[in-house]
Short mmCIF file of C-alpha atoms in Angstrom, two decimals:
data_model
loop_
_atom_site.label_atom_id
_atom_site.label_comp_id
_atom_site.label_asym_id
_atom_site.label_seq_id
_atom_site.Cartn_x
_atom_site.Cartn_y
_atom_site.Cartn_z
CA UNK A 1 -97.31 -74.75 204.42
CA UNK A 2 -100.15 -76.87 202.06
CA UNK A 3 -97.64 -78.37 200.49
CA UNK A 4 -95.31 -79.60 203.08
CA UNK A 5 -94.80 -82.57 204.69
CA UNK A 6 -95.92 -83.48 208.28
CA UNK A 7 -92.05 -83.54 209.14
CA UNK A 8 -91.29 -79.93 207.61
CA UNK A 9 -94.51 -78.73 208.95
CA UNK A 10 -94.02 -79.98 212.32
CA UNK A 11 -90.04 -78.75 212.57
CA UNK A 12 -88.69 -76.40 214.65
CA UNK A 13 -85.22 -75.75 212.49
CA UNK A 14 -81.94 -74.48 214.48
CA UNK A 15 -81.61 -70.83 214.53
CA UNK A 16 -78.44 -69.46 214.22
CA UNK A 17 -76.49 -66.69 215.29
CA UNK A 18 -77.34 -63.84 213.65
CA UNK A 19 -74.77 -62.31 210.70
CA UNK A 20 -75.29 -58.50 210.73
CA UNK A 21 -74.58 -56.71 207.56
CA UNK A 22 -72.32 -54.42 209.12
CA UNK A 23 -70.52 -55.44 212.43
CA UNK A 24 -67.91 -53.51 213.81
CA UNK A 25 -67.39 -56.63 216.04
CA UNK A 26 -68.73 -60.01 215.73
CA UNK A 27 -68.04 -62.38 218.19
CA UNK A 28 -71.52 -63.98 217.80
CA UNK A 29 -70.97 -67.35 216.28
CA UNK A 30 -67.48 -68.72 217.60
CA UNK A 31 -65.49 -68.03 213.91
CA UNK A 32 -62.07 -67.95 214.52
CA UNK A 33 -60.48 -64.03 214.04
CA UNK A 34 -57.42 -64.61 212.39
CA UNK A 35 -57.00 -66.01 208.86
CA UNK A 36 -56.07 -69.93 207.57
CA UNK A 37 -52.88 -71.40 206.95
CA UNK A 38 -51.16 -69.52 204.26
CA UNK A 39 -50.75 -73.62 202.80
CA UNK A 40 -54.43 -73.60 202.96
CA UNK A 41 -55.00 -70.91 201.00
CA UNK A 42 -52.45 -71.30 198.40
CA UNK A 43 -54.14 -75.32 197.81
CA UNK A 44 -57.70 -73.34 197.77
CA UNK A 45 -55.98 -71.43 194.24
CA UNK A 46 -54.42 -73.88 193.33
CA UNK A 47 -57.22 -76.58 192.78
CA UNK A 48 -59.38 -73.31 191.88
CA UNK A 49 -57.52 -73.76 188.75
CA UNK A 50 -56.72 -70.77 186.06
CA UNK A 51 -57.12 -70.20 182.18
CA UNK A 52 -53.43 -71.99 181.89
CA UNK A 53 -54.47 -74.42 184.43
CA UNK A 54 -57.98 -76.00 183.89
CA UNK A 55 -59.86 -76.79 187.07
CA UNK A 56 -60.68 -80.19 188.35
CA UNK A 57 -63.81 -78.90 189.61
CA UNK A 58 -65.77 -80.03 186.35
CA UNK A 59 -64.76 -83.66 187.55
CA UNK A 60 -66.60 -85.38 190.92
CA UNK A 61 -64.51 -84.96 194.48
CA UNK A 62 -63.50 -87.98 195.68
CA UNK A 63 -66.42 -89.84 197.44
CA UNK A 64 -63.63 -91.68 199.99
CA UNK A 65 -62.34 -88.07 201.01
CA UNK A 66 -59.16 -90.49 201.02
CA UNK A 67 -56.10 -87.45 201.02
CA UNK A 68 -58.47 -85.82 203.90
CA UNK A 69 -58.81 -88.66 205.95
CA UNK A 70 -54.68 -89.36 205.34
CA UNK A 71 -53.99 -85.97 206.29
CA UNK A 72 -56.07 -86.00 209.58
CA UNK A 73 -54.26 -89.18 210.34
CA UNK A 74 -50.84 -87.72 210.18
CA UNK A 75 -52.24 -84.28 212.23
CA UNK A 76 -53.36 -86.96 214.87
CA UNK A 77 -49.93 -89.10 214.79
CA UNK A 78 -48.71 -85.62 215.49
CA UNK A 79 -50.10 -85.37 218.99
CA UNK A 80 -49.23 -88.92 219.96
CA UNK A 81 -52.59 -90.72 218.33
CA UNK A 82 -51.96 -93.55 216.39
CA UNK A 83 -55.01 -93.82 213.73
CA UNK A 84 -55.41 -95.37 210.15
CA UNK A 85 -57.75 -94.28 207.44
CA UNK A 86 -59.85 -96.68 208.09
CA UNK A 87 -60.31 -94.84 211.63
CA UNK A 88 -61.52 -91.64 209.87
CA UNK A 89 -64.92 -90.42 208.13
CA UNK A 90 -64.87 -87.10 205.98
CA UNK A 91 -68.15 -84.73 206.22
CA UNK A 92 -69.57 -81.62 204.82
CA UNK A 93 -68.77 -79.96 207.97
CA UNK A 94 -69.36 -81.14 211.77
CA UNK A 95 -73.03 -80.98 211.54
CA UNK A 96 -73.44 -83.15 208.81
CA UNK A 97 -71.10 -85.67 210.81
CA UNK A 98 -73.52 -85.52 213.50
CA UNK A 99 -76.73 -85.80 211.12
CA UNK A 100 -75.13 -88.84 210.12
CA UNK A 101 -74.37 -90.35 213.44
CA UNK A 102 -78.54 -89.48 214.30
CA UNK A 103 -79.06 -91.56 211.50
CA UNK A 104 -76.63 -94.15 211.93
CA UNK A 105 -76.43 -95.27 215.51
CA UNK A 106 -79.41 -94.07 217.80
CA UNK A 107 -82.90 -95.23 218.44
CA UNK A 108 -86.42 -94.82 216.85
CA UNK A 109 -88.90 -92.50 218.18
CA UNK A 110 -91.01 -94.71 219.93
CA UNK A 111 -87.72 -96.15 222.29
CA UNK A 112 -88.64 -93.95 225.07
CA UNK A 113 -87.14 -97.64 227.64
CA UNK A 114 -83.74 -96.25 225.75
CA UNK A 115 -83.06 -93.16 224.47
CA UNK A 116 -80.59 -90.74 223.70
CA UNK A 117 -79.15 -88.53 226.16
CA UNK A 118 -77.43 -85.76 225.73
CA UNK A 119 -77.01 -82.49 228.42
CA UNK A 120 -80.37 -79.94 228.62
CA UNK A 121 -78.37 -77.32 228.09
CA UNK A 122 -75.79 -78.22 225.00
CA UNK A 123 -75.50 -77.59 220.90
CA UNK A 124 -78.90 -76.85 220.08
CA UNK A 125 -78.88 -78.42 216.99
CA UNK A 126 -78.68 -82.21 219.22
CA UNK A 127 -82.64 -81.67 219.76
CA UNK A 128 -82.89 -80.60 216.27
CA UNK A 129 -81.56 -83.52 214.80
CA UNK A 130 -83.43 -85.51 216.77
CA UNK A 131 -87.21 -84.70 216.08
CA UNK A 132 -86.16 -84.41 212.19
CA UNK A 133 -84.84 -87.97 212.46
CA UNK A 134 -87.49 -89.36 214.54
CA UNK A 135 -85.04 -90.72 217.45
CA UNK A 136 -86.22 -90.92 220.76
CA UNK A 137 -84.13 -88.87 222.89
CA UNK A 138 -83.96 -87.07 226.85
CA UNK A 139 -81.74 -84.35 228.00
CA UNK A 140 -80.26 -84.80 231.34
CA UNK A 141 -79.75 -81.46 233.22
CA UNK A 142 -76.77 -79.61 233.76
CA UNK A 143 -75.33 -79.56 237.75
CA UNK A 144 -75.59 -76.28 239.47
CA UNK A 145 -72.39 -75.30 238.20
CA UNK A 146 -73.20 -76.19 234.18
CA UNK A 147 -71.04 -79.48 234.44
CA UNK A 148 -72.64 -82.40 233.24
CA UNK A 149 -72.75 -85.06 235.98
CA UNK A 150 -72.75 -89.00 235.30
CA UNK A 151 -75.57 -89.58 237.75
CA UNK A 152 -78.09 -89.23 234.18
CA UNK A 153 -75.86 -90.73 231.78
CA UNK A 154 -75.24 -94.42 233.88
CA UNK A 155 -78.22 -96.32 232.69
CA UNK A 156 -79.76 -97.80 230.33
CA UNK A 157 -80.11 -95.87 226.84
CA UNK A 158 -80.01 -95.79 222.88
CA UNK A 159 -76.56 -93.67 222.92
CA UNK A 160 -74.34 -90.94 224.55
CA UNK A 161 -74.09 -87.27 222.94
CA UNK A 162 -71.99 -85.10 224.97
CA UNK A 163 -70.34 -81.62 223.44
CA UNK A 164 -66.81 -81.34 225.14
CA UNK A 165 -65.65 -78.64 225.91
CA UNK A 166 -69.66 -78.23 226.21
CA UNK A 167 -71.10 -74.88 224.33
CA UNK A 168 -72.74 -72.39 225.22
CA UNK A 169 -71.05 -73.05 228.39
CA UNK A 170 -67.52 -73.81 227.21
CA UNK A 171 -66.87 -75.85 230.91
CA UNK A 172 -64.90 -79.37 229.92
CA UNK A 173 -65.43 -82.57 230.91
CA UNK A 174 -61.73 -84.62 232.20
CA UNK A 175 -61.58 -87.63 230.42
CA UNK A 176 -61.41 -89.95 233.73
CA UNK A 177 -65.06 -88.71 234.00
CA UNK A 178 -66.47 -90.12 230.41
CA UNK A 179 -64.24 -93.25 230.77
CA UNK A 180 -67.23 -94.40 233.35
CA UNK A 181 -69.79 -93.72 230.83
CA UNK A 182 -67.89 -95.66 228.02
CA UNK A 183 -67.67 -98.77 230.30
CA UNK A 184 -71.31 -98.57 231.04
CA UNK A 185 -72.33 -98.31 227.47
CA UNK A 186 -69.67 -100.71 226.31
CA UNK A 187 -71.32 -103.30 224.11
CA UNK A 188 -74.89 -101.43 224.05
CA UNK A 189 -74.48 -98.18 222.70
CA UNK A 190 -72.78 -95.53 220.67
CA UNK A 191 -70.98 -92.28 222.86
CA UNK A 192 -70.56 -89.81 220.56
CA UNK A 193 -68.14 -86.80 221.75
CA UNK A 194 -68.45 -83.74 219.76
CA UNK A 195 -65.02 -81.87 220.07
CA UNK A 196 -65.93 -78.70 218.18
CA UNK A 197 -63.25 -76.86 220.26
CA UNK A 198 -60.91 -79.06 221.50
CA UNK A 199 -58.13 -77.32 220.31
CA UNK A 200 -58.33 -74.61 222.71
CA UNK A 201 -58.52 -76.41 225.91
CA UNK A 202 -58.41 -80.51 226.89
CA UNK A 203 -57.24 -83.67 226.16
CA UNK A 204 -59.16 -85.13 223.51
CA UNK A 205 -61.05 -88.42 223.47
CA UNK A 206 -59.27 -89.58 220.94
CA UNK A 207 -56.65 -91.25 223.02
CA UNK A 208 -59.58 -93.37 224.39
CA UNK A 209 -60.13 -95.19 220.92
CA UNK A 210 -57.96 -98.49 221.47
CA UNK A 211 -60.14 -99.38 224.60
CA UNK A 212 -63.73 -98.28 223.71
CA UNK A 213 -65.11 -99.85 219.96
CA UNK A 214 -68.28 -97.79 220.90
CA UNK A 215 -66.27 -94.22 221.00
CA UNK A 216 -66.81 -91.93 218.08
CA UNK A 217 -65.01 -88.28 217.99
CA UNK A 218 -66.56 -85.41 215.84
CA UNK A 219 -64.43 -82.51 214.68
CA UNK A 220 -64.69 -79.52 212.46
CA UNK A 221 -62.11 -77.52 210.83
CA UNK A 222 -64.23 -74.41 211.32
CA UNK A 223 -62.76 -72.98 214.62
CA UNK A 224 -59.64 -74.15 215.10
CA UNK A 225 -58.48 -74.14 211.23
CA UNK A 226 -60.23 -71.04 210.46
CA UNK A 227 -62.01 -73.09 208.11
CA UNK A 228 -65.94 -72.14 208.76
CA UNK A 229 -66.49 -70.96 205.34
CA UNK A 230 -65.00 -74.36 203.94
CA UNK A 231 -67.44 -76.96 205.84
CA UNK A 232 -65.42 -79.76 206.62
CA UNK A 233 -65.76 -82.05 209.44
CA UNK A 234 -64.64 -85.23 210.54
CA UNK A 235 -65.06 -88.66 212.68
CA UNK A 236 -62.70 -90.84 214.62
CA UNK A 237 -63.96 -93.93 215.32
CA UNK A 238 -63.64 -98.13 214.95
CA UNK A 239 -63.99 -99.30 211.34
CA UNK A 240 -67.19 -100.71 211.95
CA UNK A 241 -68.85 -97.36 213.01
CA UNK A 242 -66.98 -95.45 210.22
CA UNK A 243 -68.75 -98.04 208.11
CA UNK A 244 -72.01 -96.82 209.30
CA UNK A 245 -71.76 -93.82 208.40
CA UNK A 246 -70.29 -94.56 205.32
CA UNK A 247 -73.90 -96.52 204.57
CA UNK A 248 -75.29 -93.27 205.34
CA UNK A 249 -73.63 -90.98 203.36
CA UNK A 250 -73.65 -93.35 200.54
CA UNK A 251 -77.24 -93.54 200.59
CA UNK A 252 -77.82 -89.49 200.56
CA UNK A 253 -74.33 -87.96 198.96
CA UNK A 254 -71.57 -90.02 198.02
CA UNK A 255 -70.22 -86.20 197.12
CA UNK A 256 -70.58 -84.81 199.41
CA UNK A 257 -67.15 -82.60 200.46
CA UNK A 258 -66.28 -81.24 197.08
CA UNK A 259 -62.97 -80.94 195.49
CA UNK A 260 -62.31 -77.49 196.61
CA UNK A 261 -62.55 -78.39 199.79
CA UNK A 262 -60.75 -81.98 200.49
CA UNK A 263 -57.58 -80.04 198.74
CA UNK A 264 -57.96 -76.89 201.04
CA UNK A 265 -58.70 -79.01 203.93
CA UNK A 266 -55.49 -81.43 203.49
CA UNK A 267 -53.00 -78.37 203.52
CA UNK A 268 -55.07 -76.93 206.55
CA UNK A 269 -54.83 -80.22 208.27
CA UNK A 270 -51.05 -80.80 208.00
CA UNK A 271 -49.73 -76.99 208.31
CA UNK A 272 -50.06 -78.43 212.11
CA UNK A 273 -47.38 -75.11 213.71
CA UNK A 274 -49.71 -72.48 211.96
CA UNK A 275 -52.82 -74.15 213.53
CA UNK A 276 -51.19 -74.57 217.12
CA UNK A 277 -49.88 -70.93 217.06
CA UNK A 278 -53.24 -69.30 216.34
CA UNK A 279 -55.09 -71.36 218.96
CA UNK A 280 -52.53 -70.65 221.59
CA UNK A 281 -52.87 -67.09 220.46
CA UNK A 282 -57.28 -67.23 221.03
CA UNK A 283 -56.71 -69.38 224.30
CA UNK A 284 -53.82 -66.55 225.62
CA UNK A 285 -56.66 -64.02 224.48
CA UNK A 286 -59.45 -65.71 226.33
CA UNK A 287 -57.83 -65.77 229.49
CA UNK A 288 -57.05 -62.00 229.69
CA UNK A 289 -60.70 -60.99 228.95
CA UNK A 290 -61.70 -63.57 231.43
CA UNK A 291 -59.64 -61.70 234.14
CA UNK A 292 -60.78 -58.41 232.72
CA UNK A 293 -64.43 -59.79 232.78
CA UNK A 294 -64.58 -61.18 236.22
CA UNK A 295 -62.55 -57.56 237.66
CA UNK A 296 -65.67 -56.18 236.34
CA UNK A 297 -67.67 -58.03 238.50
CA UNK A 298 -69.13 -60.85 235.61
CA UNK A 299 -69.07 -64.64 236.96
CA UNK A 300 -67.21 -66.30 233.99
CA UNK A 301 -67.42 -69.67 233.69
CA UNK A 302 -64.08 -72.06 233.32
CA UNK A 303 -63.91 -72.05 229.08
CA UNK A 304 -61.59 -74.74 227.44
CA UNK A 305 -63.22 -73.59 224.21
CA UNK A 306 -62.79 -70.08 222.31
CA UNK A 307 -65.53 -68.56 223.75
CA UNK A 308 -66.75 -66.98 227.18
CA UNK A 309 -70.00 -67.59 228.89
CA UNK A 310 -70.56 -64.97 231.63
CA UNK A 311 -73.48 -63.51 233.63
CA UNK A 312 -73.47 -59.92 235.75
CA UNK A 313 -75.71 -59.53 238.64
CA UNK A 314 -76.14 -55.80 237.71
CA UNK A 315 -77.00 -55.85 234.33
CA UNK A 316 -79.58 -58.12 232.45
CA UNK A 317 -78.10 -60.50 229.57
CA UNK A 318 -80.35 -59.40 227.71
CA UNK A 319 -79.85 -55.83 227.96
CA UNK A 320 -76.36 -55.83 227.51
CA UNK A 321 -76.95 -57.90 224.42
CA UNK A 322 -79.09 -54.86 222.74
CA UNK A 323 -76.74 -52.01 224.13
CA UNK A 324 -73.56 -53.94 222.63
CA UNK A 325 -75.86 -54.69 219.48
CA UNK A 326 -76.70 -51.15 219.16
CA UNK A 327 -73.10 -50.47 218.98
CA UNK A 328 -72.52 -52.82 216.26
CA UNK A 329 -70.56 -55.17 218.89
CA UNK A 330 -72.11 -58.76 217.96
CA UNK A 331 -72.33 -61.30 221.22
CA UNK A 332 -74.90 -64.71 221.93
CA UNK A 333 -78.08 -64.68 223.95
CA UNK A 334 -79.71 -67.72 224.42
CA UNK A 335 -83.09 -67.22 226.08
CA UNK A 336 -83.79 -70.54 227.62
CA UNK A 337 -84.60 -71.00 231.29
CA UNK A 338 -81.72 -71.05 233.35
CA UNK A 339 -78.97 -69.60 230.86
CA UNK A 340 -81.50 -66.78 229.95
CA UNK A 341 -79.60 -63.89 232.18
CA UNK A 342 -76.02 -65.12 230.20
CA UNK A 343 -74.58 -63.99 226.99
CA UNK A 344 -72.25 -65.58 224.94
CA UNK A 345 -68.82 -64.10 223.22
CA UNK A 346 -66.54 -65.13 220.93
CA UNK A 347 -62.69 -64.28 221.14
CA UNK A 348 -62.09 -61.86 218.47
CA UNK A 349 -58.58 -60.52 217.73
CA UNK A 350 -56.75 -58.46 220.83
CA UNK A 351 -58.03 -54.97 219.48
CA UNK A 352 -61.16 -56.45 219.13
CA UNK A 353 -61.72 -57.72 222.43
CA UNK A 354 -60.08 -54.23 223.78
CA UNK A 355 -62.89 -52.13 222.38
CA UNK A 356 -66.13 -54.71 223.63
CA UNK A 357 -64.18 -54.06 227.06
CA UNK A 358 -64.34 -50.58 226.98
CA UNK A 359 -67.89 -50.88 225.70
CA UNK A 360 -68.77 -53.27 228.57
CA UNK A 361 -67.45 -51.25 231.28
CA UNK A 362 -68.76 -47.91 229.77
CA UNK A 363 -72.22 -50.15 229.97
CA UNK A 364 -71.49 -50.85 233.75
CA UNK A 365 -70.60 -47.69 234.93
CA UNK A 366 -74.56 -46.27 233.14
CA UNK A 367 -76.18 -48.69 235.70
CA UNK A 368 -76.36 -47.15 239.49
#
C-alpha cells in the first residue's frame, strides 16, 4: 500500500458474491437461469462481425448510446410510459449509473445538516459509493419487518436512494408510499430509485416521472434480460438530470458502453414477449419454492424480486450456507447484524431449485 492514495488506502471495496469454479448450483448472485433473447444473441454475432463481414468494433461506440436509449423508449411505451430520448441515460451497467448519480447529484462529505439517506440494510455497494466519492451520507434502519418506513426519509437531506424491490430483502415498496417522499424532496433533492428487479414484481416508478422533475429510475439489463455478462444499465429521468450525468460521463468515458453491447442491448430491449415470458417463468418459480420453503418451517419474506430471503429457527444461516456450499449448491450470506441468521437465494431453473429443496430438507431432517 506505499504507493496508494489516501482514498485507495482508506477503501473498503464491495465484495461480491462469490463465483465458484465448479457449482453444481449457483444461485448466489441473482443471474437470471435461462438464456437471452434469441434477437439478442443473433445482434451480439452479428456486430461481432466475420472474415466476409469486417467488424465495427475497430471504430468508437456511440458516446450518445442513441439506438439504446430509442429502444428503451419504445420497451417503456410498451407498458403504457410515455418517454423520449431525451428522458434516457445509457451506462456500463447499473452500477456505473449509480456511480454517476453519487457524483452527480448528492452532497460533499462534510454535509452531515443534509445527507444522503438510503435504508441500513440495502445494496451494499450505496455505502461504497459513498466513502469513495466523499458524500456525506446516513442509513435509516429497516422496520421490524425489513420495510423501509418514511418516518427517516421526511426531512431535510442531500438526496433519496432507495433499492425497490429492496435486496437482500427483496420486500417492495407501493408507490403511494414514495410519492410522500418525492413531495417532500420536491425542489431540494434528487430520489433516486434503483429498480434492479422490477420486472419480477411492482409497478415501477417510472409512471411517476410527469409529476416529480427530481425522480430518477435506474435499471439494468442484467436480471431481467439475462444480460449480466453484457453490463448495460440505464436512467429515466427529466432532461436536466440526464444532463448531469451526461457531464459526468463525459468527463470520465464518453465510451463508455461499447459497440458490442448498445447492438446486443437494442435487440434485448425490444424482443419485449421473450423478456416478459422468462420473468413470469422466475416469478411462477419463486412462488413455489416460497411455499415449499415456508412448509419447511423457513420465514420467507414477501419477494417482488427474483430472489428469496429466508431465515429457519432451527438451523443457523450460516450453517446451512457451508452444508449447501459443501455440496456445490451456491446461496448469499450476509453477516451483518440483524440479517446475519438469513441467507440469500437466487431462482435458478425448476430442476435447479428441485434439487437445493431436497438438499435443504435432507439438511433439516440432520438437526434434532
Amino acid at each position: 500500500m506505499e504507493y496508494y492514495s489516501k482514498t485507495a488506502a482508506g477503501i473498503s471495496p464491495y465484495t461480491p458474491g462469490e463465483r465458484p469454479e465448479r457449482p453444481l448450483i449457483k444461485i448466489n448472485t441473482n443471474e437470471n437461469p435461462y438464456p437471452p433473447s434469441p434477437a439478442a444473441l443473433t445482434a451480439a454475432c452479428e456486430a461481432a462481425g466475420s472474415t466476409d463481414n469486417p467488424s465495427a468494433l475497430r471504430l468508437y461506440s456511440d458516446p450518445d448510446g442513441l439506438e439504446v436509449r430509442q429502444a428503451v423508449v419504445a420497451a417503456e411505451k410498451a407498458a403504457g410510459v410515455v418517454l423520449t430520448p431525451e428522458n434516457v441515460f445509457v451506462g456500463n451497467g447499473s452500477d456505473d449509473v449509480l456511480s454517476m448519480c453519487f457524483q452527480a447529484f448528492f452532497p460533499p462529505a462534510g454535509a452531515e445538516d443534509k445527507p444522503l439517506l438510503f435504508p441500513d440494510i440495502s445494496y451494499s455497494f450505496y455505502p461504497v459509493y459513498a466513502k469513495l466519492y466523499g458524500v456525506a451520507y446516513q442509513e435509516e434502519p429497516l422496520d421490524e419487518g425489513f420495510a423501509v418506513s418514511n418516518a427517516g426519509y421526511l426531512r431535510p437531506n442531500g438526496g433519496v436512494l432507495l433499492a425497490n424491490p429492496n435486496a437482500p430483502t427483496g420486500i417492495y415498496k407501493p408507490l403511494a408510499e414514495i410519492e410522500p417522499i418525492l413531495s417532500y424532496c420536491l425542489h431540494k433533492s434528487v430520489v433516486v430509485v434503483d429498480e434492479a428487479y422490477i420486472a419480477f414484481g411492482g409497478v415501477s416508478a417510472a409512471t411517476l416521472l410527469p409529476w416529480f422533475p427530481n425522480l430518477l429510475v435506474v435499471r439494468t439489463l442484467s436480471k431481467s434480460h439475462a444480460l449480466a455478462g453484457l453490463r448495460v444499465g440505464y436512467a429515466l429521468g427529466h432532461p436536466h438530470l440526464i444532463e448531469g450525468l451526461t457531464r459526468i460521463k463525459n468527463s470520465v468515458n464518453p465510451y463508455a458502453v461499447g459497440y458490442l453491447a448498445q447492438k446486443t442491448a437494442v435487440a434485448a430491449l425490444l424482443d419485449v414477449g421473450y423478456c416478459a415470458a422468462m420473468t413470469a417463468r422466475i416469478v411462477a418459480t419463486r412462488e413455489r419454492v416460497a411455499q415449499s420453503l415456508a412448509r419447511m418451517g423457513f420465514m420467507v419474506l414477501p419477494s417482488a424480486a427474483n430472489f428469496l430471503f429466508v431465515t429457519h429457527e432451527r438451523v443457523e444461516a450460516r450453517q446451512l450456507y457451508e452444508c449447501l456450499g459443501a455440496e456445490g449448491i451456491w446461496v448469499r450470506h450476509f453477516d451483518q447484524p440483524r440479517i446475519k441468521n438469513y441467507i440469500r437465494l437466487s431462482i435458478g431453473t425448476d430442476e435447479e431449485m428441485d434439487v437445493f429443496l431436497q438438499r435443504v430438507e435432507r439438511e433439516l431432517s440432520t438437526i434434532h
